């Protein structure tokens, strides 16, 4: 049954004119990056992100927030893309080879899609290896050795912060524009490994549905999006995605 659904989905993907893929923490789970919400391994189990991933938390205790991100960067440096990431890179190659449109939007900040070979990835929530000044917003990158406390901005002396999107912050204009345009234009939207709870990312499949696209979800668990999907493939990204290309 699952094999049949995969074969059918493979044909649907191969026929799509513009494919939008939206990924969340679930696609990196099998690489060893903890997801946000799952018990035992989820970052939310060990920490309360609402007290860490906010501009207010950084203003109150920059060192605590900085050290949390330093820990997450060191964890991400140790891991590798899994067959799910690789399958999406192949999916893009196949789409481009037949002149179909392909847009990959990720909520993940780990950069693993690019390592796996995906190009022009729309990083909806930024990248954990970027930095910017919390005061003057000047960008920088964490190319130097990890330090215990936030470095000072070369321009204004303000504390540097991770270049990610925190709760209550706006999505970078360019990423929002690229993602919403692709959602409105796509005829097929593949949603992988996201709880579909955090907006505006969770609204992208809704835009696709409203525009008449088919939506397919890959997730071992039911999400609020599941009942609205044309097809749900229950399994992990590394199990299911290689069978779709
Ligand atoms: P979550 O941690 O909320 O959800 C992870 C999803 O992945 C769940 O639906 C799981 O069932 C699913 N999952 C777990 N293992 C999987 C696997 N091996 N293969 C496929 N799916 C799997 O992560 P996101 O939905 O990405 O935002 O969270 C969205 C945003 O909320 C994050 O980007 C972050 C977070 O708070 C910010 O930091 C702004």
XYZ file of N, CA and C in Angstrom, residues 1 10 19 82 102 115-116 134 161 194 205 212 231:
39
model
N 0.835 -1.214 0.000
C 0.000 0.000 0.000
C 0.869 1.264 0.000
N 5.287 9.572 -6.875
C 6.459 9.783 -7.742
C 6.003 10.276 -9.121
N 6.923 22.863 -8.530
C 6.883 22.145 -7.267
C 7.385 23.060 -6.145
N 20.882 13.621 5.599
C 20.438 12.226 5.525
C 19.796 11.969 4.150
N 10.984 24.737 -9.424
C 11.228 24.039 -8.157
C 11.673 25.060 -7.113
N 24.122 21.680 2.076
C 25.216 20.696 2.155
C 24.869 19.472 1.298
N 23.582 19.117 1.251
C 23.152 17.948 0.471
C 23.108 18.236 -1.032
N 22.606 43.250 17.008
C 21.267 43.409 17.573
C 20.874 44.876 17.648
N 24.143 39.050 17.448
C 23.127 38.026 17.762
C 23.064 37.013 16.627
N 7.159 18.976 9.202
C 6.825 20.175 9.982
C 5.509 19.975 10.710
N 1.279 26.196 2.651
C 0.436 25.183 1.995
C -1.011 25.662 1.830
N -5.270 26.171 -5.858
C -5.659 24.970 -6.610
C -4.588 23.893 -6.699
N -2.822 13.872 -0.210
C -2.209 12.592 0.139
C -1.300 12.783 1.337
